[in-house]
C-alpha cells in the first residue's frame, strides 16, 4: 500500500474530532484496522471482547438513525457496553447546557463519548471538558471524520489506492460536513478534489482548501474516478439557495446522461440518506456495477470499530501510565 | 447636559515632574499640574515643587504621562435589567481601572432608555456611585423596536447626548430619515450600528476560515451597504450621522469620500478592529465573537490607516460585558461582545508603539475627539478651568492581559493573554483619586 510520508505505528491523539491534523500515516493506520474488521464482519464470528468492560456513550443532539445504529453496532461488536442518549435539538427544551451535560456524563466514567451536534465546534468544546475519548459523529457543517474514513476505505477497496484519483463531490457543499472532511482526507492522501454545485451552495473561498470548482455537472464530472453525491439539506437552508427541487435535479441531479462524462469505471457514492429524484436518479443509485452506496454503510461499521478500538486503547494506556 | 452634582475633592493637589499630554491644545511637555477643589487651575513647566502653594499635597510624577481622563463614547452598563453582567458601579470601577473618567452609555437596557425617566435614573445612579461620569444615548425608536421615534427633543433636554438603538441597526430607511431630519432642530447626532440585518445573519467574517470552521459567514458587504445607504439619508436631511465600530476597508473608503464631499458624517472604531483579525476566532474562541465580526488582516490594516488619516474620528471601547454562561457555548449560540474599558488605553497605545501615530495623537482619539463629537464641553482636556479628570500612566510598562483581574463583573475579553505596553497608575475624577495602581500606593 502506497502512503505519502512515514507510516504511523500508533494514533497519537486522544480524540477523533476531525480529519484536519491527521497525517497520511495515521489515516492509513485507521483504514488498515478497519479493513481487518470489514473482513471479520463478513464472517459468522463478528464479535470480540477487545473492549469488554468499557462503556461507550452515544450522545446525539441531532436525529440520526444510520450513524447512531452504526456506532452502536460497532461498540457492541467490540464487547463494550453502550448507552444511547438522543437529545432534542430544540433550544427551548434543551435546558441543560452542553457543558453541563458533558460534565454529568463524564462523572459516570465512560471510556468514549460519540457526539453529534448541530453546531460547528460543539464537539471540540465538549472534548475540552471531559477526560474520556471523544469521537465526532458530525458537528454542524464542520466535520464528520468517520464518514470520510469509511468513504476512503470503500474507495481503497475498489481502486486499490487513495492517491492520484480525481474525485467529484457534488451538491450541497455549503451545508455539508461530509464534504469538508472528505476534501481534507482526499487532499491529505494525494487525490484531486472537484466540487460541483450551483454557486449558492459553494461556500466563500473554499477554493483555498485546494479544490477545483465547477457549476456545470457535465464539465465537472469529465474523467472523474469517483462521483460522490451529497444530500440536499433542505432543513438547514435559510432563504433561497435553490429555486426548486425540480430545477435542482435538472441541472445538478446525477442521472445516466451526466454520469456518462465520468470514467466508465467511476464509482458512485452517497453518504445517505438519499433523496431519490432530487440529487440522484434511482437508476444510477441502484446500479450494481458502479454504485457502492450499500458498501459504504457496511464499511461504516468497520471504520467505527477501528476508531473506537484505537481511541479506547489509547485511553487505557494513558490510565495505565497514570497508575 | 446632565447635572453633575458630585463631591469634589477640596484642597489643593499638585502633580510635579510629569509629562503633560493635552491633545486638545497640542501640549506635550514636562511640567506640573495644579488642582484646586476638583478643578485644574494651572499647568506647565512653571508648576514645580518650588512654585506650588505650601498647603498643597504634592504627587511626584517621576516623568510619567499625565493626560485628560479617557472619554469612552460607547459603553454598555447593563443596568437596569442585566445586573448579573454589569452594574453602573462595577462598570465605574472597571472604568477607573482603565483610566476612563467619562462614559457614554447605550440605551439598550431593560427598560430601554427611551424616555426622560430612564435618563434621570442612570444620572441618579451614576451620581450615587460617584465614579466615572456617565452620559447616556437616548433610543432612536421606542423600545428600540425600529418603528416610531422617541421623544428625542425631551430626551435631549433631559441630558441624552446623542441617539442610537444600541446594538441594533436602525434598519428602516424611513425611520432613520425622520430621526436625522427631526434631530437637526437641536443639532442632535444619530449613531448607527452599521450592519444590514439580513446580510449580517451569521457567526463570523465570511471567507476561508469561516468555511473551514463550518461557521456561517458575514460578508464585509453587510457593513458597507448599510453605510452607503445611510450616507444618502444624511445628505438628504442635512443631519449629523455617526457610524459606530466600523470594521472593513470598504467602510473606511466610503466614509473618506463622504467626508471629502463635506457631509456631516463621522465614525469610530473599537480596539478589537485595529488590533485583531478574524484569526482570533480560530478554534471556535467565543471570546472573540463580536458584532460586527473581526475581519481580515487587510481590513484591520485599513482601519489603522483610517485612524491615521483622520477618516476614523475616535476610538470607543465598545464595552459589552457578557457572563460566562453566554460565552461557554458552541460558537453559533454564544453571545457577541467583550469587556473593553480596561483594555482601551493599552491597546490604543499600540498605535503609538507600532509607529502609526504620535502619543499625543493616539491619546487624542480617546479624549478630546469623542468629547468634541459628543459636545461634552470641559471633558477630555487639561485646560485650566476644566474638571480635574485625569489619568496618569506609564506608556511603556509591559504586562499581560488577565481578564480574571478585571474589575468589570464580566471576564470575557478577546484580548485574553495579550502582551501589552502601557499601564494606568492613577485615575482622578474631580480631583478625587478613584484608582491607584498598587505600585503607586505610598509606603509600598
XYZ file of C-alpha atoms in Angstrom, chain A residues 94 98-99 117 119-122 124-125 129 141-142 180 203-206 208-209 238, chain B residues 201 206-208 210-217 283-284 325 328-333:
42
model
C -32.691 21.914 25.931
C -23.849 21.288 26.507
C -21.044 21.681 29.023
C -24.313 18.158 17.435
C -23.399 23.405 15.869
C -19.929 23.543 14.341
C -17.268 23.297 17.029
C -19.626 21.896 19.678
C -14.482 20.139 20.288
C -15.907 22.306 23.088
C -14.428 19.343 29.409
C -21.305 21.884 8.887
C -17.751 21.414 10.139
C -15.256 19.243 4.341
C -19.129 28.415 0.409
C -16.960 31.505 0.136
C -13.224 30.984 -0.530
C -13.477 27.181 -0.419
C -8.407 27.962 -0.716
C -8.858 24.426 0.607
C -32.398 29.570 5.384
C -27.040 36.962 9.983
C -17.061 35.251 5.699
C -14.104 33.697 3.937
C -11.709 30.803 4.116
C -15.466 30.515 8.224
C -15.649 27.878 5.502
C -13.038 25.699 7.194
C -14.697 26.015 10.587
C -18.126 25.376 9.113
C -19.490 28.635 10.514
C -21.828 30.861 8.572
C -20.079 33.922 7.255
C -10.573 27.015 17.400
C -14.026 28.474 17.994
C -22.894 31.286 30.517
C -19.284 28.991 27.122
C -21.454 27.676 24.321
C -20.993 26.383 20.798
C -19.852 29.341 18.681
C -23.138 29.869 16.852
C -25.067 30.056 20.134
